[in-house]
Short mmCIF file of C-alpha atoms and ligand atoms in Angstrom, two decimals:
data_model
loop_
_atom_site.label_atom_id
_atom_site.label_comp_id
_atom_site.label_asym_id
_atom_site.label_seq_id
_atom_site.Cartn_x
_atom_site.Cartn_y
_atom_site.Cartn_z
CA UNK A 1 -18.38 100.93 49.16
CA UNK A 2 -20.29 102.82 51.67
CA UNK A 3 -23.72 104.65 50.08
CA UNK A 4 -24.14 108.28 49.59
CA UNK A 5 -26.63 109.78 52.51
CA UNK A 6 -28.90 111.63 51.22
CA UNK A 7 -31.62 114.09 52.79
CA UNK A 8 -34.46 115.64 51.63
CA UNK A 9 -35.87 117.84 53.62
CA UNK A 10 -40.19 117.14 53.03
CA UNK A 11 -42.28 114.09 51.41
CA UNK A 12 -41.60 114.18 47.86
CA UNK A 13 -43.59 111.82 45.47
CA UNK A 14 -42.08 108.37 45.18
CA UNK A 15 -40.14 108.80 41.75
CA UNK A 16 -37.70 110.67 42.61
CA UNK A 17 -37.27 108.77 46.05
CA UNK A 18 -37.32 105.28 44.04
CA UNK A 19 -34.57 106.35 42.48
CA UNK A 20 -32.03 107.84 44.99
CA UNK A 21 -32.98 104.67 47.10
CA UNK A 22 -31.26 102.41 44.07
CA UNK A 23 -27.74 103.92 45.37
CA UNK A 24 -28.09 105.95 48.21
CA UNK A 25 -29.53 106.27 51.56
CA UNK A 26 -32.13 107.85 51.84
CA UNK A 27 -33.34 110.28 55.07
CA UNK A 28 -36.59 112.15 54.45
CA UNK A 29 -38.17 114.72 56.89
CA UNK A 30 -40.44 112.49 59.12
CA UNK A 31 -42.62 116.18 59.60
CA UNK A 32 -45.42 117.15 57.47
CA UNK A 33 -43.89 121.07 58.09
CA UNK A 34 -40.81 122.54 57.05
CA UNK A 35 -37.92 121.91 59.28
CA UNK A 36 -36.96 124.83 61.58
CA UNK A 37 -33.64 126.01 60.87
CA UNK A 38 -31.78 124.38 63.67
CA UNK A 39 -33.77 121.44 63.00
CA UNK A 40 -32.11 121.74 59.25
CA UNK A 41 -28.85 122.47 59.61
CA UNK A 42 -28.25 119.43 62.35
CA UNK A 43 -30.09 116.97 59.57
CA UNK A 44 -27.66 117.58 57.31
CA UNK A 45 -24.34 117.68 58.76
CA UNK A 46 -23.43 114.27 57.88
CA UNK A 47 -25.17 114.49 54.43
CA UNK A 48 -23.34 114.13 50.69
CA UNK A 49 -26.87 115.75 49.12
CA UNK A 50 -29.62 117.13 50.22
CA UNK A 51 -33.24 117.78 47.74
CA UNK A 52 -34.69 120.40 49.60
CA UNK A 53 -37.63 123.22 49.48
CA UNK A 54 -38.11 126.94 48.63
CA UNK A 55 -38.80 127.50 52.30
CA UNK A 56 -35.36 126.17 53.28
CA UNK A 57 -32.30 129.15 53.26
CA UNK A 58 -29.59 127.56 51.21
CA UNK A 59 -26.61 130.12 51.98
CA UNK A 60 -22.68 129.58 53.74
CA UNK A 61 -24.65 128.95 57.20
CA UNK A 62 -26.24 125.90 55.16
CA UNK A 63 -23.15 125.30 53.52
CA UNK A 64 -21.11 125.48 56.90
CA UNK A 65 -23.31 123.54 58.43
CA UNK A 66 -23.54 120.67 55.78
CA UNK A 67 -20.01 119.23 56.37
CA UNK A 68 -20.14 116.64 53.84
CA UNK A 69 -21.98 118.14 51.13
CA UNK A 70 -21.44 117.57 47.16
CA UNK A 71 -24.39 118.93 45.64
CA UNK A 72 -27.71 120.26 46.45
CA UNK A 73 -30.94 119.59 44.27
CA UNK A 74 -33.92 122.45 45.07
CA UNK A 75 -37.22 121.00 44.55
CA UNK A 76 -38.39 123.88 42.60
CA UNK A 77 -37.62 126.00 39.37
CA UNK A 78 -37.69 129.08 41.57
CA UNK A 79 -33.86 129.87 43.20
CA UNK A 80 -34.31 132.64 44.85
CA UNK A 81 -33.97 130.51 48.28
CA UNK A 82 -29.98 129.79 46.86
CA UNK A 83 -27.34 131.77 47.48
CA UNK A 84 -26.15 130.34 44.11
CA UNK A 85 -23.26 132.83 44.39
CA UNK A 86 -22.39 131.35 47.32
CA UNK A 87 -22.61 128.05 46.39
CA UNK A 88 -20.25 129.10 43.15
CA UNK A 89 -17.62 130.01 45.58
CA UNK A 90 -17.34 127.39 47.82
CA UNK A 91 -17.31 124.83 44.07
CA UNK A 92 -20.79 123.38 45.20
CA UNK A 93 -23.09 122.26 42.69
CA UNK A 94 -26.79 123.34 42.77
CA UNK A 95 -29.82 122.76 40.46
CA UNK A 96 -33.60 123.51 40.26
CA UNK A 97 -36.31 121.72 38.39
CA UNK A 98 -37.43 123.63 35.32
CA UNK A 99 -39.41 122.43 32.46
CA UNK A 100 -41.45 119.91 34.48
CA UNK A 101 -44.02 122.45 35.97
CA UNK A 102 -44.53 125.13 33.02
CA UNK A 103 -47.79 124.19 31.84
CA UNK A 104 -49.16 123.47 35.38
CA UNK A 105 -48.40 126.79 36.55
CA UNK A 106 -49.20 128.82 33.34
CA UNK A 107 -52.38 126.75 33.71
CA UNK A 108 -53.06 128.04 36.76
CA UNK A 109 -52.56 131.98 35.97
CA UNK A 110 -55.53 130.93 33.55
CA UNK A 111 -57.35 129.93 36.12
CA UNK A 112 -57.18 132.27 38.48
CA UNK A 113 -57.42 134.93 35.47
CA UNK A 114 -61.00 133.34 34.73
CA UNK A 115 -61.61 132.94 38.48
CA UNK A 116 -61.42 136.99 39.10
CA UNK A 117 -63.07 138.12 35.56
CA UNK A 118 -65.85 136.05 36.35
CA UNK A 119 -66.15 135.98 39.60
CA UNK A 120 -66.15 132.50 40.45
CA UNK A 121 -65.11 132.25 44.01
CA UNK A 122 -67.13 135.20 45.51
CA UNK A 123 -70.22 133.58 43.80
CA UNK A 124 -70.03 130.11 44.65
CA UNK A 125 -69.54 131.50 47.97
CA UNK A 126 -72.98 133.06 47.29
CA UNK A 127 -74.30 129.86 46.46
CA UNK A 128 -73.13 128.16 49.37
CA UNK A 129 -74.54 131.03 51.57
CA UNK A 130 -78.10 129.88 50.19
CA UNK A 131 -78.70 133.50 50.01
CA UNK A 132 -79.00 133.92 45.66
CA UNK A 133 -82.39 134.86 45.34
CA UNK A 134 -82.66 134.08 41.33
CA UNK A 135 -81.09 135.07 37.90
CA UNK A 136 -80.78 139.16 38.06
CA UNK A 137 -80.19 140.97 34.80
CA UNK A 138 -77.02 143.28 36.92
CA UNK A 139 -75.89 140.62 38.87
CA UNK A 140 -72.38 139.79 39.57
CA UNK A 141 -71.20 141.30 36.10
CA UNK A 142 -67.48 140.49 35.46
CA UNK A 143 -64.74 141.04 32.64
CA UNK A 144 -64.56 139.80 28.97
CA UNK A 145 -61.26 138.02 28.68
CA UNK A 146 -61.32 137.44 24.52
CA UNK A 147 -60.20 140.18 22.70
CA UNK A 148 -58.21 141.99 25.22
CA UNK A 149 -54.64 142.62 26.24
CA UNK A 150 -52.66 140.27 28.05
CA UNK A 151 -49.74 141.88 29.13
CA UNK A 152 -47.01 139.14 30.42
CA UNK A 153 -44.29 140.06 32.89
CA UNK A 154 -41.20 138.08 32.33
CA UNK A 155 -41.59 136.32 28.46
CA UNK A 156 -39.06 133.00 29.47
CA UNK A 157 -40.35 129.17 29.66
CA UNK A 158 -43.80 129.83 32.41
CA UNK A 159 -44.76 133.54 30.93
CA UNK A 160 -44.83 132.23 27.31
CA UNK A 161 -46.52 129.03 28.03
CA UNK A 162 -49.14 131.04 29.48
CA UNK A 163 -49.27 133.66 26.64
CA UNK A 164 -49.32 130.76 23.67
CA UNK A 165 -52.77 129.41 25.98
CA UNK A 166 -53.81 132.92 24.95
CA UNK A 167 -54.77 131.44 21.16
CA UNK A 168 -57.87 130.64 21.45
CA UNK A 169 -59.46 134.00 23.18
CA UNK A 170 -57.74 136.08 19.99
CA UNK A 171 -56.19 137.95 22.60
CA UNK A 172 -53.41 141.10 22.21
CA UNK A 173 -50.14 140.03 24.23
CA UNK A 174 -47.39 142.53 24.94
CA UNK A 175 -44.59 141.10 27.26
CA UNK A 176 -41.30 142.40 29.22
CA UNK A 177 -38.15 140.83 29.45
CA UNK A 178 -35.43 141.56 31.47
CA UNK A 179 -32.78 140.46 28.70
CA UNK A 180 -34.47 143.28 26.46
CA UNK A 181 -34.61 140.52 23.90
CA UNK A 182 -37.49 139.50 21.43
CA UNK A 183 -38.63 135.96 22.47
CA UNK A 184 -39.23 134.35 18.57
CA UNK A 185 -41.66 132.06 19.88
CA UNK A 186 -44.37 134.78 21.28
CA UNK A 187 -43.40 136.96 18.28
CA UNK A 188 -44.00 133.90 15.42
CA UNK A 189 -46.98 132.44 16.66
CA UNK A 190 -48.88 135.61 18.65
CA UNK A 191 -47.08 138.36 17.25
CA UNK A 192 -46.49 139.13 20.29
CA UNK A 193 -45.07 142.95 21.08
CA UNK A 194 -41.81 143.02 23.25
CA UNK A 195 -42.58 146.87 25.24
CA UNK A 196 -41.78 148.53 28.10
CA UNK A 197 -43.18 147.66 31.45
CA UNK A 198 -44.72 151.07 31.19
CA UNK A 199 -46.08 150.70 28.61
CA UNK A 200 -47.29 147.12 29.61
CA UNK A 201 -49.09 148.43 32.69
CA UNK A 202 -51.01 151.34 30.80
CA UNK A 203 -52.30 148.78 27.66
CA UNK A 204 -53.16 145.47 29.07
CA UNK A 205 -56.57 144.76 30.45
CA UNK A 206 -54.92 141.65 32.40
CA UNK A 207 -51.23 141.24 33.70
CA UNK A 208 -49.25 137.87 34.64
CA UNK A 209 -46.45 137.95 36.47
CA UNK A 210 -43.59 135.47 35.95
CA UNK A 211 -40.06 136.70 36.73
CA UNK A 212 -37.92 135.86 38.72
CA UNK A 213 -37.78 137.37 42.58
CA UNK A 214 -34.57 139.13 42.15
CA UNK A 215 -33.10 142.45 43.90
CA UNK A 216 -34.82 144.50 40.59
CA UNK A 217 -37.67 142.29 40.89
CA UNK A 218 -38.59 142.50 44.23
CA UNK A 219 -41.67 145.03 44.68
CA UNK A 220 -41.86 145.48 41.04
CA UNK A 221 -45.17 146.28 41.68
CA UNK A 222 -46.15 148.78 44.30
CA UNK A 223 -48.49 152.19 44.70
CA UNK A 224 -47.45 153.93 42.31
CA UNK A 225 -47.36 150.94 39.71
CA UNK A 226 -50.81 150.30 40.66
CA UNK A 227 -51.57 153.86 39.64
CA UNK A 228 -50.34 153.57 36.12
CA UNK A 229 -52.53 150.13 35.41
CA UNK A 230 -56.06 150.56 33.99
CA UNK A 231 -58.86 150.55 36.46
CA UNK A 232 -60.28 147.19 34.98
CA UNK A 233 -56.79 145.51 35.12
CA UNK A 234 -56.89 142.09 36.72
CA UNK A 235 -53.32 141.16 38.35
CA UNK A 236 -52.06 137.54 38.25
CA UNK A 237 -49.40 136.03 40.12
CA UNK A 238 -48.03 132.84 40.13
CA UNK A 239 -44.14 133.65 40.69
CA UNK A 240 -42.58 135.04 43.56
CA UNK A 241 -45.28 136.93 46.22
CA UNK A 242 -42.61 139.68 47.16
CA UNK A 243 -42.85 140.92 43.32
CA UNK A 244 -45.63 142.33 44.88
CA UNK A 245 -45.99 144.90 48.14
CA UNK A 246 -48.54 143.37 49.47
CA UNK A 247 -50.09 146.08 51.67
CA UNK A 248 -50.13 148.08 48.47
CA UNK A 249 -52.13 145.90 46.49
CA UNK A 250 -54.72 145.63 49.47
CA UNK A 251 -54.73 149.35 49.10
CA UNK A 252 -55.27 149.28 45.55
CA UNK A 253 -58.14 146.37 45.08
CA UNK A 254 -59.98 148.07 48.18
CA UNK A 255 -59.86 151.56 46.63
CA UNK A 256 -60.20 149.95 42.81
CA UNK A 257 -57.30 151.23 41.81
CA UNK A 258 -57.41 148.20 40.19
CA UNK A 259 -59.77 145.80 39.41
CA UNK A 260 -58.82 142.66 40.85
CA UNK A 261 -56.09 139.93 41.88
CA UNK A 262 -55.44 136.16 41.65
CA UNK A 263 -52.81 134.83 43.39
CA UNK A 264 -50.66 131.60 43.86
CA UNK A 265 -48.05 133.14 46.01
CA UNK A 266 -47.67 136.07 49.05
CA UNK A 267 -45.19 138.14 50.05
CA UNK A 268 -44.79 136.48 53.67
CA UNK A 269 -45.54 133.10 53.27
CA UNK A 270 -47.30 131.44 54.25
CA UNK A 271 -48.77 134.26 55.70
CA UNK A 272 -51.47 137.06 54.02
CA UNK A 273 -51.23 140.57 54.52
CA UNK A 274 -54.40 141.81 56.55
CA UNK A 275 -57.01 142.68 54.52
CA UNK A 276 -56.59 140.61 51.67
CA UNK A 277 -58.38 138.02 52.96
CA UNK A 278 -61.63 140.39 53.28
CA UNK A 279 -61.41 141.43 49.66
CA UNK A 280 -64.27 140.18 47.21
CA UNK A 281 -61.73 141.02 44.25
CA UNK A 282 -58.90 138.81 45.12
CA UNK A 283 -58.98 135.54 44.35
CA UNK A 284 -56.18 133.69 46.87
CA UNK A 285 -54.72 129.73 46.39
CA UNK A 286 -52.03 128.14 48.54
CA UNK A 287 -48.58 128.13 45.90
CA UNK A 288 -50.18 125.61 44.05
CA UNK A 289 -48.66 126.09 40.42
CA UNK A 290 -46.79 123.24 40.62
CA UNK A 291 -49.51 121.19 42.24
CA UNK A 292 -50.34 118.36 39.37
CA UNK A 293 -49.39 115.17 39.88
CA UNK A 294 -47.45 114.73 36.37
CA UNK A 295 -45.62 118.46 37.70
CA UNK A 296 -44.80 116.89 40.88
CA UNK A 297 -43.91 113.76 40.01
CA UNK A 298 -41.38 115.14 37.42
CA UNK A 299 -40.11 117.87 39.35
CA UNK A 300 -39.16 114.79 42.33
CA UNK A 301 -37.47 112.65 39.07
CA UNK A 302 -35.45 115.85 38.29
CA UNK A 303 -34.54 116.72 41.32
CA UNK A 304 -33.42 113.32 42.08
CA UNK A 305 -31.05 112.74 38.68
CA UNK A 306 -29.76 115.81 39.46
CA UNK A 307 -28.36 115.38 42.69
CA UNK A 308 -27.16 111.18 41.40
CA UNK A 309 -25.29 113.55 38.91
CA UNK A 310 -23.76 115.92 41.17
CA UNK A 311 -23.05 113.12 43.76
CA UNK A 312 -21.28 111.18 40.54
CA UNK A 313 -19.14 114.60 40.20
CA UNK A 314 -20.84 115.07 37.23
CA UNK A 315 -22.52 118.52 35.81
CA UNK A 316 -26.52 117.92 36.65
CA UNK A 317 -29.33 118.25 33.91
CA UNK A 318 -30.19 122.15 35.15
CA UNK A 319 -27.31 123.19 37.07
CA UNK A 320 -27.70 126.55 38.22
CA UNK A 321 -23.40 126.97 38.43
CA UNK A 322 -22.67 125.49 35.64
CA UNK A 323 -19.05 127.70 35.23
CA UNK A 324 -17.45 125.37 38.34
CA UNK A 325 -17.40 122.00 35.76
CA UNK A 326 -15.76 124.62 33.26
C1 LIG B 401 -41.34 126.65 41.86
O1 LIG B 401 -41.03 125.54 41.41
O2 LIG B 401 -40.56 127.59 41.87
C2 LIG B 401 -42.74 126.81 42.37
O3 LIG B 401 -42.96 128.06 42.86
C3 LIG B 401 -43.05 125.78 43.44
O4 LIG B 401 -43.32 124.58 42.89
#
């Protein structure tokens, strides 16, 4: 019986590969880059699956292109590269990996939280320089973190991972949601306060984003919802950069609208909006959330059974249409 061809579209860590490799065979992006898109959509015209990347367009040009196709396994718990609607129409499986990556990514809001209250980056940069002339009484002062409000955008699997770490500071946590529903977990063990993002942005003293990019999502925060946060409110994001308009946030740390940033992801990348890079305030990293190796590895494992599943006709461990098996 002839093996399923499978392509995946960057170097993945060996599990998931391993695996496919049992049944399949295998193709894998020879390029340490993402493919361009005519580069893409020729690699997998005579493909049964494909495992591929946030920065590849899955829509009907991929699905027109992709002859052959039975399922398609993203390499990431983000979707917002699917056109799962799409997908649902034409009766083509698709999955992500969640799960595998939530404590590596709420790990890193902390981080970068800590890394812009206490200035870490702009003074090891000052240690570098050789230019610290000695302990100063008023030097680089930066933000308490225990004892203040957290205020978590988007209370699923990442945003109360990240609030639960909160334990040990004794912190206040507020979240959104966009059900509108109380998440028992954050309410038992933090009594955690379900508001509005209103009221979110005027109380908390830090804010971490992690919802979903969606339509409603997308420049959730802008001018004018920099305006309503406190002036000592540090921003986190580890989600989706277009939550964010970018050239509004410059605005905002530059003027001190607010007080500071950390962020994981950017609203063109892998590009930065001018400016940013200048800021003292902002602390930037390069989308690296998911960047453990346990997190990668089981994100490539996931991936992988999901797309053996879908390629066996069978509904995949986190299908994201699960209604066409119905
Ligand atoms: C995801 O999985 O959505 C992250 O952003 C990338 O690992």
């Amino acid at each position: 019986m002839r093996k399923p061809k499978v392509f995946i579209t960057r170097l993945i860590p060996r599990e998931g590969i391993d695996l496919l490799k049992e049944t399949c065979e295998v193709e894998i992006n020879p390029q340490d880059r993402p493919l361009h898109r005519e580069e893409l959509l020729a690699q997998v015209a005579d493909k049964d699956g494909v495992i591929g990347m946030l920065s590849d367009r899955i829509d009907a040009e991929f699905f027109d292109a992709a002859k052959a196709l039975r399922g398609y396994a993203n390499f990431a718990v983000g979707f917002d590269n699917i056109d799962v609607a799409e997908a649902t129409r034409r009766n083509m499986p698709v999955s992500n990996t969640p799960g595998v990556l939530t404590q590596a990514t709420a790990e890193l809001a902390w981080a970068l939280l800590f890394a812009v209250a206490r200035r870490i980056v702009e003074t090891d940069r000052i240690m570098r320089s050789g230019a610290w002339p000695g302990l100063g009484p008023l030097q680089f002062i930066g933000a308490d973190v225990s004892g203040k409000t957290l205020g978590i955008v988007g209370g699923g699997r990442i945003g109360t991972a990240m609030a639960l770490m909160s334990k040990g500071f004794q912190m206040r946590v507020l979240y959104t949601n966009t059900s509108g529903k109380e998440n028992q977990t954050l309410q038992a063990e933090l009594r955690a306060r379900l508001v509005s993002l209103d009221e979110l942005l005027a109380e908390s003293d830090f804010i971490s984003i992690h919802t979903p990019l969606t339509p409603a999502t997308r420049h959730l925060f802008k001018a004018e919802t920099f305006a309503r946060m406190k002036p000592a409110a540090i921003l986190i994001n580890t989600a989706r950069g277009p939550i964010i308009k970018e050239d509004d946030l410059v605005a905002a740390l530059g003027s001190r609208t607010i007080a500071g940033a950390g962020l994981d992801v950017y609203e063109f990348e892998p590009q930065m909006t001018a400016g940013l890079a200048d800021l003292n305030n902002a602390v930037v990293v390069p989308h690296i959330g998911s960047a453990t190796s346990s997190s990668r590895a089981g994100m490539s494992l996931l991936a992988a059974r999901n797309l053996l599943a879908m390629l066996q006709g069978e509904k995949p461990e986190s299908c994201l249409n699960p209604e066409i098996y119905a």
